[in-house]
Short mmCIF file of C-alpha atoms (C1' of nucleotides) in Angstrom, two decimals:
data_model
loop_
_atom_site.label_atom_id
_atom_site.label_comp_id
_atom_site.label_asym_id
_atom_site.label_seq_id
_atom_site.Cartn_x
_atom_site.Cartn_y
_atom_site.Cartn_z
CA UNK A 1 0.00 0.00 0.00
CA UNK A 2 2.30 3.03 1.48
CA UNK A 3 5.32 1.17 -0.53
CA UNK A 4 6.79 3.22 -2.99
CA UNK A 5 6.67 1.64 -6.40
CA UNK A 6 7.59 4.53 -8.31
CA UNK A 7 11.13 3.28 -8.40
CA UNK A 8 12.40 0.22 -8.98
CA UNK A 9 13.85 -2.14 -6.00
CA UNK A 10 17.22 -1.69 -7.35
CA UNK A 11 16.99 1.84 -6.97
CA UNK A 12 16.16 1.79 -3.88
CA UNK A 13 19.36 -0.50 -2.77
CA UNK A 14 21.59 1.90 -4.81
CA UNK A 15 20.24 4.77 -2.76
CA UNK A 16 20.19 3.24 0.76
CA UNK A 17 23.98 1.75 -0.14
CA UNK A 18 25.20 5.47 -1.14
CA UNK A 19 23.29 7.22 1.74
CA UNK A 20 25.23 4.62 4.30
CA UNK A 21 28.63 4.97 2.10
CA UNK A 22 28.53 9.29 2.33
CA UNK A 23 28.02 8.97 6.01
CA UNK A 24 30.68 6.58 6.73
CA UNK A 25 28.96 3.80 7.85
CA UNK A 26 30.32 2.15 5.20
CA UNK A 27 34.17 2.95 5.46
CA UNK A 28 36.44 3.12 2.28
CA UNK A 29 37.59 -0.67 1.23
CA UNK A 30 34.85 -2.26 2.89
CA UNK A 31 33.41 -5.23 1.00
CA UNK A 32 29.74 -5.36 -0.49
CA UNK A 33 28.80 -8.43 -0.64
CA UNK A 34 25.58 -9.31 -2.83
CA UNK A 35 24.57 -12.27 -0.88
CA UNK A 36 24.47 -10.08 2.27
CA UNK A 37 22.80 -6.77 1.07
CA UNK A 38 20.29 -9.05 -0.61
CA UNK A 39 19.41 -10.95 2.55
CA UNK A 40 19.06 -7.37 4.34
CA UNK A 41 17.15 -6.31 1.95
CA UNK A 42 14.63 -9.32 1.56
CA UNK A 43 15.65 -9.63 -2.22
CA UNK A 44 17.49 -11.28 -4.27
CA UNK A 45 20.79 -10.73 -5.18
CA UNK A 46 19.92 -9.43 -8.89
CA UNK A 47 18.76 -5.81 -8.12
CA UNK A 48 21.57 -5.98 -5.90
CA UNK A 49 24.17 -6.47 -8.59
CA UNK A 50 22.28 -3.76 -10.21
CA UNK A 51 22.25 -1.09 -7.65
CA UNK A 52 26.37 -1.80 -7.57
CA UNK A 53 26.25 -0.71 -10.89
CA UNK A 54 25.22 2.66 -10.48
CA UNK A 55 27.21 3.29 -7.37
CA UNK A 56 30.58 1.97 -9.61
CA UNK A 57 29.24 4.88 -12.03
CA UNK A 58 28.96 7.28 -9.14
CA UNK A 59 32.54 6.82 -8.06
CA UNK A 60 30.89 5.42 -4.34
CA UNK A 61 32.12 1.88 -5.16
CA UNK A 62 34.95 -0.14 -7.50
CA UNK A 63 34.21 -3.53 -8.56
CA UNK A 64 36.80 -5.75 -9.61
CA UNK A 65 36.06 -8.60 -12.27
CA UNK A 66 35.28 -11.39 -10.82
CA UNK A 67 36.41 -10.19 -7.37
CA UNK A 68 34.00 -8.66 -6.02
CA UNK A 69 32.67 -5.09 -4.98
CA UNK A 70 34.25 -2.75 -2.27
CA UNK A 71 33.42 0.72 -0.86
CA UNK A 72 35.78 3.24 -3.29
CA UNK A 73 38.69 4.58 -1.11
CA UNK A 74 39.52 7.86 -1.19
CA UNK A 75 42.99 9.54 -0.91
CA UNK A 76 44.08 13.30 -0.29
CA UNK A 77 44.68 13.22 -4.07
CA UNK A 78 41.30 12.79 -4.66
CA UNK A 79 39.30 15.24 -2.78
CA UNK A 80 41.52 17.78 -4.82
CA UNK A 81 40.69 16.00 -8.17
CA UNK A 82 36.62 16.14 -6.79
CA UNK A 83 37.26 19.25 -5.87
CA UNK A 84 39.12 20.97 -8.82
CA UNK A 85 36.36 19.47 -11.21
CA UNK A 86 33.25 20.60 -8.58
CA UNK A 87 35.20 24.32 -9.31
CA UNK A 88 35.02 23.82 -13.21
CA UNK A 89 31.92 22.44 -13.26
CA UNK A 90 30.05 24.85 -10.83
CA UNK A 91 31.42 28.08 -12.42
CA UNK A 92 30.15 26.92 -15.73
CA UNK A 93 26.34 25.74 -14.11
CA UNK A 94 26.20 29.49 -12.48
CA UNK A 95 27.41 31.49 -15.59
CA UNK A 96 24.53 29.83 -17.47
CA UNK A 97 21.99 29.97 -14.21
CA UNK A 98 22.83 33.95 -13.95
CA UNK A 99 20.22 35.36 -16.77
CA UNK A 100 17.55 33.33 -15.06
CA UNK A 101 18.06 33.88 -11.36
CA UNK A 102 15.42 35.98 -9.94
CA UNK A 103 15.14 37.74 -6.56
CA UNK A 104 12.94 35.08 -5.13
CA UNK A 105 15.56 32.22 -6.21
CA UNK A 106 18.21 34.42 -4.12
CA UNK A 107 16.09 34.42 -1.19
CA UNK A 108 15.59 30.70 -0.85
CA UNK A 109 19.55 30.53 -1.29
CA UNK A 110 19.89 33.21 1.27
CA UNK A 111 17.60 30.55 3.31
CA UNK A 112 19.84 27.68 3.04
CA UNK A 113 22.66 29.50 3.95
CA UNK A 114 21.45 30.78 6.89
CA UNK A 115 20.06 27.54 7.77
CA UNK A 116 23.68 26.42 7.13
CA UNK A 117 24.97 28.55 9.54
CA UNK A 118 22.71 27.68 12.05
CA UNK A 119 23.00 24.33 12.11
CA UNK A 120 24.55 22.48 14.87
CA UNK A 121 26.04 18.81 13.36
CA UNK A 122 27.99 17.92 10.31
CA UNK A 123 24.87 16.68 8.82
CA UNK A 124 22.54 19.19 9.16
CA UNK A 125 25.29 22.02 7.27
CA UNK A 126 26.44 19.97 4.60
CA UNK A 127 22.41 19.18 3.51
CA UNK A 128 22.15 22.88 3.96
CA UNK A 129 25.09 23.79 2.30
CA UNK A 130 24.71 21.30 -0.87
CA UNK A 131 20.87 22.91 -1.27
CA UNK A 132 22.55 26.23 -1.74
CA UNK A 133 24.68 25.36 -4.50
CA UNK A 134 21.79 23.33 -6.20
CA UNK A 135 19.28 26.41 -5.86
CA UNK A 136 21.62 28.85 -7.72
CA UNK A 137 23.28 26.50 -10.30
CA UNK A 138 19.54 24.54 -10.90
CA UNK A 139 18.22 27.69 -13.13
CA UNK A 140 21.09 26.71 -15.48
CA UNK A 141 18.75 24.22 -16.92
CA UNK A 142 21.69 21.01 -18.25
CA UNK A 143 20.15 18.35 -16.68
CA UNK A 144 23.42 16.37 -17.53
CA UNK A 145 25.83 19.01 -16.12
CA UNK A 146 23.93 19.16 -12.98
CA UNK A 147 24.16 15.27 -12.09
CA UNK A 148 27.58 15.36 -12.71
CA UNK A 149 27.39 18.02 -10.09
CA UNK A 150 25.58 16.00 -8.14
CA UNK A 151 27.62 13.57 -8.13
CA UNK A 152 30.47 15.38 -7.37
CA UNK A 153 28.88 16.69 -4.02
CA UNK A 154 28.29 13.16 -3.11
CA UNK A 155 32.21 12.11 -3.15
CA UNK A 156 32.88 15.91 -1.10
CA UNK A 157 30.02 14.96 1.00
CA UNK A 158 32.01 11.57 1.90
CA UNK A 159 35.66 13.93 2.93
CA UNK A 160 33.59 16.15 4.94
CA UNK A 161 31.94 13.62 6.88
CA UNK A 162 35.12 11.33 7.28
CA UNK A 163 37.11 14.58 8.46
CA UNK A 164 34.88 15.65 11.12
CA UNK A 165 33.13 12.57 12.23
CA UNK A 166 33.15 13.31 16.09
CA UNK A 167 34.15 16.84 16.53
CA UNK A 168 32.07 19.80 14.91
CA UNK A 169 31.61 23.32 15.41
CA UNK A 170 29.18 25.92 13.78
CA UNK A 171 30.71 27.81 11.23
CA UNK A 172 29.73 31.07 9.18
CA UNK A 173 30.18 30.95 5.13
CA UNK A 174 31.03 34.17 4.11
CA UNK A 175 31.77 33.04 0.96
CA UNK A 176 28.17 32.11 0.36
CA UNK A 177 26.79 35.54 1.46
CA UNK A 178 29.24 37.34 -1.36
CA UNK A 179 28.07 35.17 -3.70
CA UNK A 180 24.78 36.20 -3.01
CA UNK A 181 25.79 39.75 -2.79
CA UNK A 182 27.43 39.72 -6.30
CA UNK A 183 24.39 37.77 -7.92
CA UNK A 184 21.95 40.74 -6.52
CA UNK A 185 24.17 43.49 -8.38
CA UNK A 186 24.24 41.62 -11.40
CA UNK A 187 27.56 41.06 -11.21
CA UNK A 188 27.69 37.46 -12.29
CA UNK A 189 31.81 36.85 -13.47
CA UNK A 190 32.11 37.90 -9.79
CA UNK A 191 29.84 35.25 -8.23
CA UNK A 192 31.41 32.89 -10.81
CA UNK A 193 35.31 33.96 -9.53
CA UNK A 194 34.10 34.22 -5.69
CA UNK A 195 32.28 30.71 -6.55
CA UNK A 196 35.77 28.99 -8.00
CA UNK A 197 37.67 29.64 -5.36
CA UNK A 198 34.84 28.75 -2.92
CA UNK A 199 34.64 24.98 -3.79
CA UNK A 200 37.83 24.77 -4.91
CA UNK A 201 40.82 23.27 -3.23
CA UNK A 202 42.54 26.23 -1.17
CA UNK A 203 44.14 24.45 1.61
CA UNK A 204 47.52 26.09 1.77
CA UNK A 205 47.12 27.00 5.75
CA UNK A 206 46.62 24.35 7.78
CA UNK A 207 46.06 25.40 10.93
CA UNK A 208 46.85 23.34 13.91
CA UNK A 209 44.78 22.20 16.68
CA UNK A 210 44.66 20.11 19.74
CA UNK A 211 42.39 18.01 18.97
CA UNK A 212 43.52 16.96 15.61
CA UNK A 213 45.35 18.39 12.71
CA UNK A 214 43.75 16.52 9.66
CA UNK A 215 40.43 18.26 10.28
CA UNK A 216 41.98 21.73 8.44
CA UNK A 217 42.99 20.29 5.61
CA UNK A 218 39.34 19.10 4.75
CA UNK A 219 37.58 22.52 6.01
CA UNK A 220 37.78 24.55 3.45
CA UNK A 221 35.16 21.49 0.98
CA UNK A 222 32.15 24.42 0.16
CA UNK B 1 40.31 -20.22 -25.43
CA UNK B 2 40.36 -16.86 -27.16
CA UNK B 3 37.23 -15.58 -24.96
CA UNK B 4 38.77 -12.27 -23.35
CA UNK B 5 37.75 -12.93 -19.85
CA UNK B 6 39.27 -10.18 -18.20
CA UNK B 7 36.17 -8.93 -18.19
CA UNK B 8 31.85 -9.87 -17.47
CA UNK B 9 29.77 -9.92 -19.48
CA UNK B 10 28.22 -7.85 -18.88
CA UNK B 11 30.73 -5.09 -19.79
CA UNK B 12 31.29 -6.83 -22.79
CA UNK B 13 27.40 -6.03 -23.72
CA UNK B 14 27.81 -2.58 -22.76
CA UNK B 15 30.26 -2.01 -24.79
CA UNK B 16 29.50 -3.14 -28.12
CA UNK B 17 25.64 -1.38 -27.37
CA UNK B 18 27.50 2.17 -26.44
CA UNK B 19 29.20 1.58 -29.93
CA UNK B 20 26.28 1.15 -31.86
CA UNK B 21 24.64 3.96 -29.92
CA UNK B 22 27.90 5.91 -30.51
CA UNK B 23 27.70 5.29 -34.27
CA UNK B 24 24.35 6.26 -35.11
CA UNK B 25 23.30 2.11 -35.63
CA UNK B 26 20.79 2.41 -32.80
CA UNK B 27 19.08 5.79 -33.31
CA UNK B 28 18.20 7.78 -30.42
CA UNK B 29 14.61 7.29 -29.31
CA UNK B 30 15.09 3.29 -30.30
CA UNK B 31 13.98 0.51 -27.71
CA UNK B 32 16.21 -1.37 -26.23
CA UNK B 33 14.36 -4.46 -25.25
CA UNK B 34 16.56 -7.12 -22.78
CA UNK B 35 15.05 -10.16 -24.29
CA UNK B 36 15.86 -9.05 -27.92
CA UNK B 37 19.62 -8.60 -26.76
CA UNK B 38 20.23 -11.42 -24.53
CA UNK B 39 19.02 -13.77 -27.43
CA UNK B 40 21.80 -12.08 -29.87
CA UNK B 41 24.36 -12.90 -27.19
CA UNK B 42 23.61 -15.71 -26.54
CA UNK B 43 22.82 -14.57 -22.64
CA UNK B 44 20.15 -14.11 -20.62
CA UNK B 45 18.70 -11.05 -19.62
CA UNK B 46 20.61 -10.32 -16.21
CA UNK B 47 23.97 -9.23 -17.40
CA UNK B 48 22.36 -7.16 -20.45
CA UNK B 49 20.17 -5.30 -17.34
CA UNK B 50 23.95 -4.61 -16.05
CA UNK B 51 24.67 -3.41 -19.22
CA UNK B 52 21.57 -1.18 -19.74
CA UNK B 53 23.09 0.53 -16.21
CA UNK B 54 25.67 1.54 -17.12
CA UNK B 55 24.82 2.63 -20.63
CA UNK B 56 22.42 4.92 -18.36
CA UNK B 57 25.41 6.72 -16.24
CA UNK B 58 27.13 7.43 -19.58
CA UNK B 59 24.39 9.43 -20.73
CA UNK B 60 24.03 6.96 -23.65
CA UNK B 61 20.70 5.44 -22.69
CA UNK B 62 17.52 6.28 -20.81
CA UNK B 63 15.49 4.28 -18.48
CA UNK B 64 11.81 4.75 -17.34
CA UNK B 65 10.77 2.71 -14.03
CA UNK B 66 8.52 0.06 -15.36
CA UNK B 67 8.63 0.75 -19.19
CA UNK B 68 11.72 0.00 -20.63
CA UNK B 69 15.19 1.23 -21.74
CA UNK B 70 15.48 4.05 -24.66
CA UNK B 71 18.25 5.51 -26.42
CA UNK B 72 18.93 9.16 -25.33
CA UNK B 73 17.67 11.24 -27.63
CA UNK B 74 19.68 14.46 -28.24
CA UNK B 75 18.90 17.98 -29.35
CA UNK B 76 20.79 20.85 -29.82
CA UNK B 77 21.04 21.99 -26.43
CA UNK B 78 22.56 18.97 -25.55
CA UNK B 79 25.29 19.46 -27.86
CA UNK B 80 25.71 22.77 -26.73
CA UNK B 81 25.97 20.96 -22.34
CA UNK B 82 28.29 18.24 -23.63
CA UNK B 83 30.86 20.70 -25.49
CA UNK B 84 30.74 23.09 -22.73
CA UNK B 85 31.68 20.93 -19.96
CA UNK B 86 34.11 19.37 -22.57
CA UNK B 87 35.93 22.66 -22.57
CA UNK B 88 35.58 22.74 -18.94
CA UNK B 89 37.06 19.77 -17.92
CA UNK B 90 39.58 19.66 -20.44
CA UNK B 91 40.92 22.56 -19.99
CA UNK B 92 41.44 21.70 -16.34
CA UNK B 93 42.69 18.43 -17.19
CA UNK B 94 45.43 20.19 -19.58
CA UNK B 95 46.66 22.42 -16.32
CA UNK B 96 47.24 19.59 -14.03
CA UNK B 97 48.94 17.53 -17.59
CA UNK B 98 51.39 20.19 -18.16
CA UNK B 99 53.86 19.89 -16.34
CA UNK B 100 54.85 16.09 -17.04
CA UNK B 101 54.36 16.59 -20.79
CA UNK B 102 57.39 15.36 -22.27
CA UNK B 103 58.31 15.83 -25.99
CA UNK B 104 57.83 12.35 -26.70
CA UNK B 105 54.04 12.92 -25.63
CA UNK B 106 53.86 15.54 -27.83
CA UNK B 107 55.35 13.85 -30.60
CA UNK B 108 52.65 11.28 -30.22
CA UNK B 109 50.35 13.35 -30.05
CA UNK B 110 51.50 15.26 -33.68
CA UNK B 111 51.50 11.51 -34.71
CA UNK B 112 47.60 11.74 -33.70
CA UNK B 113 47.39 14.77 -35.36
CA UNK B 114 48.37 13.69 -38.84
CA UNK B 115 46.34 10.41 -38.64
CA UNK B 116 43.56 12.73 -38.21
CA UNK B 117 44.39 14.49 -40.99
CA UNK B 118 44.86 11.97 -43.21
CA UNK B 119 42.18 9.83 -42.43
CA UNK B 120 39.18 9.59 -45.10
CA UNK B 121 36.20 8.82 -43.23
CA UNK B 122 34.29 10.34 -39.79
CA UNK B 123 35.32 7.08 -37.75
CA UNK B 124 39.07 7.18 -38.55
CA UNK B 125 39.05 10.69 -38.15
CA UNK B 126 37.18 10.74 -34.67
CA UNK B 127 39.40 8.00 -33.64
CA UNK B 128 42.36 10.05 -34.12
CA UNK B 129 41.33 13.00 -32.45
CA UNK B 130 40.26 11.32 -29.43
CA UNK B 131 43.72 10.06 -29.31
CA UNK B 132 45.43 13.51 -29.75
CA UNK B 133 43.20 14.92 -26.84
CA UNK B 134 43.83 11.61 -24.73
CA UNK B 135 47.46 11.60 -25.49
CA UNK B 136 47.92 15.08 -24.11
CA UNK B 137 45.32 15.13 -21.40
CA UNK B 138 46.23 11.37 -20.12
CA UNK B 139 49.47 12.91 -17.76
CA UNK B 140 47.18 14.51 -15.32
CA UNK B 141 46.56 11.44 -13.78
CA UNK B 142 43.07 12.28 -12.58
CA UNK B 143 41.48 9.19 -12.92
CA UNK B 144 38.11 10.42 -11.94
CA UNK B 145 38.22 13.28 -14.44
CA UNK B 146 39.79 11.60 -17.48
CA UNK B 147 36.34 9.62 -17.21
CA UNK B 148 34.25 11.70 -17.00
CA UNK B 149 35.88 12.86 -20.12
CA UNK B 150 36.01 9.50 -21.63
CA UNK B 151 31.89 9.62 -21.27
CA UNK B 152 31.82 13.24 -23.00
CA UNK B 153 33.70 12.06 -25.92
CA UNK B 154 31.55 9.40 -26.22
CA UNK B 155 28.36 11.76 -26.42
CA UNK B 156 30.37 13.89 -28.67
CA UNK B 157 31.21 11.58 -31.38
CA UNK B 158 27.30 10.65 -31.36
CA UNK B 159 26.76 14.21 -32.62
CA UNK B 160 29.77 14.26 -34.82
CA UNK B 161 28.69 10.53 -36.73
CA UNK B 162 25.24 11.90 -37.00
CA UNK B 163 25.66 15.08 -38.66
CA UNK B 164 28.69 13.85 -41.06
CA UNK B 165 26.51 10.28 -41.69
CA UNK B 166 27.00 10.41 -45.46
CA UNK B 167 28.81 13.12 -46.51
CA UNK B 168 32.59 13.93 -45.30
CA UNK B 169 35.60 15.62 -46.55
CA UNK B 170 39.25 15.62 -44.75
CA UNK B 171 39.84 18.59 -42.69
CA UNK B 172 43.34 19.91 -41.54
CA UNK B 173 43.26 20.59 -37.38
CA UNK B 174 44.80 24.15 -37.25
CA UNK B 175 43.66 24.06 -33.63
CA UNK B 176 46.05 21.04 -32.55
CA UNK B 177 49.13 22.33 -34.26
CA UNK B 178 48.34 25.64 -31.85
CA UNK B 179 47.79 23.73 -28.94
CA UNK B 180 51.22 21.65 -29.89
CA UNK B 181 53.12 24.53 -30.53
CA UNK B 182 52.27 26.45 -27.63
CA UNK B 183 52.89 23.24 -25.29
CA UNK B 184 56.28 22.90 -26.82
CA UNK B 185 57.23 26.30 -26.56
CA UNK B 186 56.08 26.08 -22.27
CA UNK B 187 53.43 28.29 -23.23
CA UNK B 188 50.94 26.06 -20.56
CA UNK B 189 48.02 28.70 -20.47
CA UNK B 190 47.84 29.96 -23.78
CA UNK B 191 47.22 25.96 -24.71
CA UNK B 192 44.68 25.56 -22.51
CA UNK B 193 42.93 28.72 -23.47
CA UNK B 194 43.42 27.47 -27.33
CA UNK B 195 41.55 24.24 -26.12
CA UNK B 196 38.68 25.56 -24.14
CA UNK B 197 38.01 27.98 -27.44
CA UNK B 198 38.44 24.42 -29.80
CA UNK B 199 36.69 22.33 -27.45
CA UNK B 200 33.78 24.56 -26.61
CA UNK B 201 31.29 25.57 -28.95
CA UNK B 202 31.51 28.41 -31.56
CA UNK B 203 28.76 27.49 -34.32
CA UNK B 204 28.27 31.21 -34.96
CA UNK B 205 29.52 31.07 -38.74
CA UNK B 206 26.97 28.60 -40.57
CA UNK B 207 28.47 28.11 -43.89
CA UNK B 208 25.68 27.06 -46.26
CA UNK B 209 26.12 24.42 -48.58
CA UNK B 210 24.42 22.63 -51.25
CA UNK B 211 23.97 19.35 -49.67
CA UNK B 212 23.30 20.60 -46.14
CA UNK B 213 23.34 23.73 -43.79
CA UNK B 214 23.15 21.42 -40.74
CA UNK B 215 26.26 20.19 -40.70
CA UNK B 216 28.05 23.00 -40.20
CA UNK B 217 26.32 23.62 -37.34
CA UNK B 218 28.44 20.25 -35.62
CA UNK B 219 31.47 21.14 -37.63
CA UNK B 220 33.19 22.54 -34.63
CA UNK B 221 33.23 19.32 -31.99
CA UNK B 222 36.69 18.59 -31.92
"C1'" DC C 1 -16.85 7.43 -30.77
"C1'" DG C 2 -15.21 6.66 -26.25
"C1'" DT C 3 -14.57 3.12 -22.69
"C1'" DG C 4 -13.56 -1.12 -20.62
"C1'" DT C 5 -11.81 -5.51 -20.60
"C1'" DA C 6 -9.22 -9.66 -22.07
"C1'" DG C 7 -4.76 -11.15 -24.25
"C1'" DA C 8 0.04 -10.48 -25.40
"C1'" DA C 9 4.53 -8.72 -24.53
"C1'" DA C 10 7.99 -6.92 -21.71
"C1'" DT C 11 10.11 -5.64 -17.39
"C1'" DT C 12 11.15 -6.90 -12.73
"C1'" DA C 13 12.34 -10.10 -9.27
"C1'" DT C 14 13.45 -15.11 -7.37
"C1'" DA C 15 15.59 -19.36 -7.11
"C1'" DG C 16 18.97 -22.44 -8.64
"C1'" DA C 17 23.27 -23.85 -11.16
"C1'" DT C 18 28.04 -22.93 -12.64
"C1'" DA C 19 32.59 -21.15 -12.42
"C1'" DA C 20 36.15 -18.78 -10.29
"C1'" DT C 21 38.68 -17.19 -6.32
"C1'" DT C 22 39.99 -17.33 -1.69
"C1'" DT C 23 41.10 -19.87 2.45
"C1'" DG C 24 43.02 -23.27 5.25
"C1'" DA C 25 45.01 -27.58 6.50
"C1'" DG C 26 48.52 -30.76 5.69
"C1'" DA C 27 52.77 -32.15 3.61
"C1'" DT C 28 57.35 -31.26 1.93
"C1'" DC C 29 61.69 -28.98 1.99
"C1'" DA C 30 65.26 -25.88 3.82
"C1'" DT D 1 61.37 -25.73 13.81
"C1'" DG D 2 59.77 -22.68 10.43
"C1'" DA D 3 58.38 -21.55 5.88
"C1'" DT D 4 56.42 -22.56 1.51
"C1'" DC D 5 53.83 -25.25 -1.66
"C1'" DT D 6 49.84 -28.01 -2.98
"C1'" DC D 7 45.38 -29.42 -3.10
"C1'" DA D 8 40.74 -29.61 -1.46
"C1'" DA D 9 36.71 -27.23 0.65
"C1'" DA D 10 34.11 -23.24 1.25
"C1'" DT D 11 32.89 -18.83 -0.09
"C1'" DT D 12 31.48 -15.69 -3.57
"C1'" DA D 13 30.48 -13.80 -8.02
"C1'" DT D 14 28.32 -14.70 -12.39
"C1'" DC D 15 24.92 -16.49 -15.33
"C1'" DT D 16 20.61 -19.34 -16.71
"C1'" DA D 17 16.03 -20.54 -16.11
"C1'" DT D 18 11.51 -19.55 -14.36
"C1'" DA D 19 7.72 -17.09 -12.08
"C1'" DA D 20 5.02 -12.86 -11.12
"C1'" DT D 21 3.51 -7.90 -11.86
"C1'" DT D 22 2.97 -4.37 -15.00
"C1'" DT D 23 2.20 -2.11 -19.35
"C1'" DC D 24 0.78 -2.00 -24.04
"C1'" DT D 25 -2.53 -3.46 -27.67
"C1'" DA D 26 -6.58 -4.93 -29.75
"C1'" DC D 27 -11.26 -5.71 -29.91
"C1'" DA D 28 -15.82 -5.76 -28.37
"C1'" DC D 29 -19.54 -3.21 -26.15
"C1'" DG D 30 -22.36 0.70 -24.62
#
DNA sequence: CGTGTAGAAATTATAGATAATTTGAGATCA
DNA sequence: TGATCTCAAATTATCTATAATTTCTACACG
């Protein structure tokens, strides 16, 4: 009755798999096996094998031959690669979303970020934080650009979370605020420059704390 | 014996559907019904489901819940996405290869050049000049970006086979001597800049001819 | 002429069979 | 005694075969 059968059961898998990979419940290198998600799942291990499809295509998972499927790992040199293409990709999405942003699309962005900023656990800010981006680079209107974006956010999604699992304070984006502020004076090269260097990878100062000194170098994923 | 079995079968499925796609075989809009496949593989329908994934993540196919697989149709607009976050990506892609360019890259990559050149018909010809842009773009070693790409080019070449189906006359790439020149010469930006501008798309000069105006109008993928 | 219902076809999911890889115990050799 | 090699058993991925919803089509009926 209340079950959703818009979507397919493999869908469903793929979605549940990636939501538990992002978080970290699923840590980099971990195997999937298709015996055991199926039996979770009450299914069979077909729609399994295809939901590990699209998460291979996502970049959430690797599957080797006839080896099996494990969680994709991720290395410093990657959240710069994610990062440096999220940078290319984004400035393009907003120079083509500026001629159709209107005042009402800034406020809900203006929204987000203040419920960004307000917003007390990892979780919380980087749901916030991703709906910004979508609500100013959606107007672009290339469906295909945009999941690539999407997809992108995922893999940052996955650093952010794995950087500050356990410790978390409230931050304020200032970057997101000029953004806004150059989009409402029409200056959109701005917002596309301020934008660039938001998301892209600027972590030349790591600053040192007590607690841990790995956290910096991940801080700076917009 | 011979059987490559590297790989499943399922990516061997994939594969030979994405070329057909690719070359115009299976027009967009064209059903792709599992039972009709598996029976020319000799398979069943499980792996060519695989296979119908990931044709979806490349943009090559499209996939409605309960009523079957499609190929992607394409429009204009499309193009228009794919070339622009061609230039993107590339262009970033060309930054990061730079630096470990070495002049026997770059003599492959003239060797690319002239096959391109000299080659008689669209396949040849896009063959080559997926090689020339691999060749020099390959050094990055950004896995993650060179396929994303990989998937581009794919979506490109559609365009490109089905504009120049019947008619097509060698063309001379002015652009790639530029972009070699300029890399030889440590001239890093000006190359990239020369590659966003060939990359990207600039159908503003429509050059009518007698057999077709449209054509010109894909001229410009490179 | 529109609507509703049977029949056909196709997609989705399940269960079972096959093939390949990994694991572990035992034997052989240094 | 310790290490390595071999071979068998178990584990796992891959594929085939079959069943069950769902959608599309055609035809009759109001």
């Amino acid at each position: 009755m209340n079950k959703e059968r818009d979507d397919t059961l493999a869908s469903r898998i793929s979605r549940v798999l990636a939501e538990r990979i992002i978080s970290g419940v699923l840590p980099p290198g971990e195997r999937l096996r298709q015996d055991h998600v199926a039996e979770e799942f009450g299914a069979s291990h077909v729609p399994v094998r295809e939901a590990f499809r699209r998460l291979e295509a996502q970049g959430l998972a690797v599957s080797e031959p006839r080896r099996g499927v494990r969680v994709a790992a991720f290395d410093l040199k990657e959240v710069r690669e994610v990062a440096e293409m999220r940078a290319a990709l984004e400035v393009l999405a907003l120079r083509h979303a500026v001629p159709h942003l209107t005042p009402a699309i800034l406020d809900r962005a203006e929204a987000a970020t203040a419920a960004a900023d307000s917003s007390r656990d990892v979780r919380s800010w980087e749901a916030a934080n991703r709906a910004f981006h979508r609500i100013i680079l959606e107007p672009c209107s290339m469906p295909r650009l945009l999941a690539a974006i999407d997809d992108l956010h995922a893999a940052s999604a996955r650093f952010l979370f794995s950087a500050w699992r356990s410790s978390w304070e409230a931050r304020t984006d200032h970057d997101h605020r000029a953004i806004l502020t150059a989009l409402r004076q029409g200056k959109g090269e701005e917002a596309a420059a301020i934008l660039g260097r938001h998301v892209g990878w600027i972590g030349k100062t790591p600053v040192r704390t007590a607690a841990g000194e790995v956290r910096d170098a991940f801080s700076i994923i917009g």
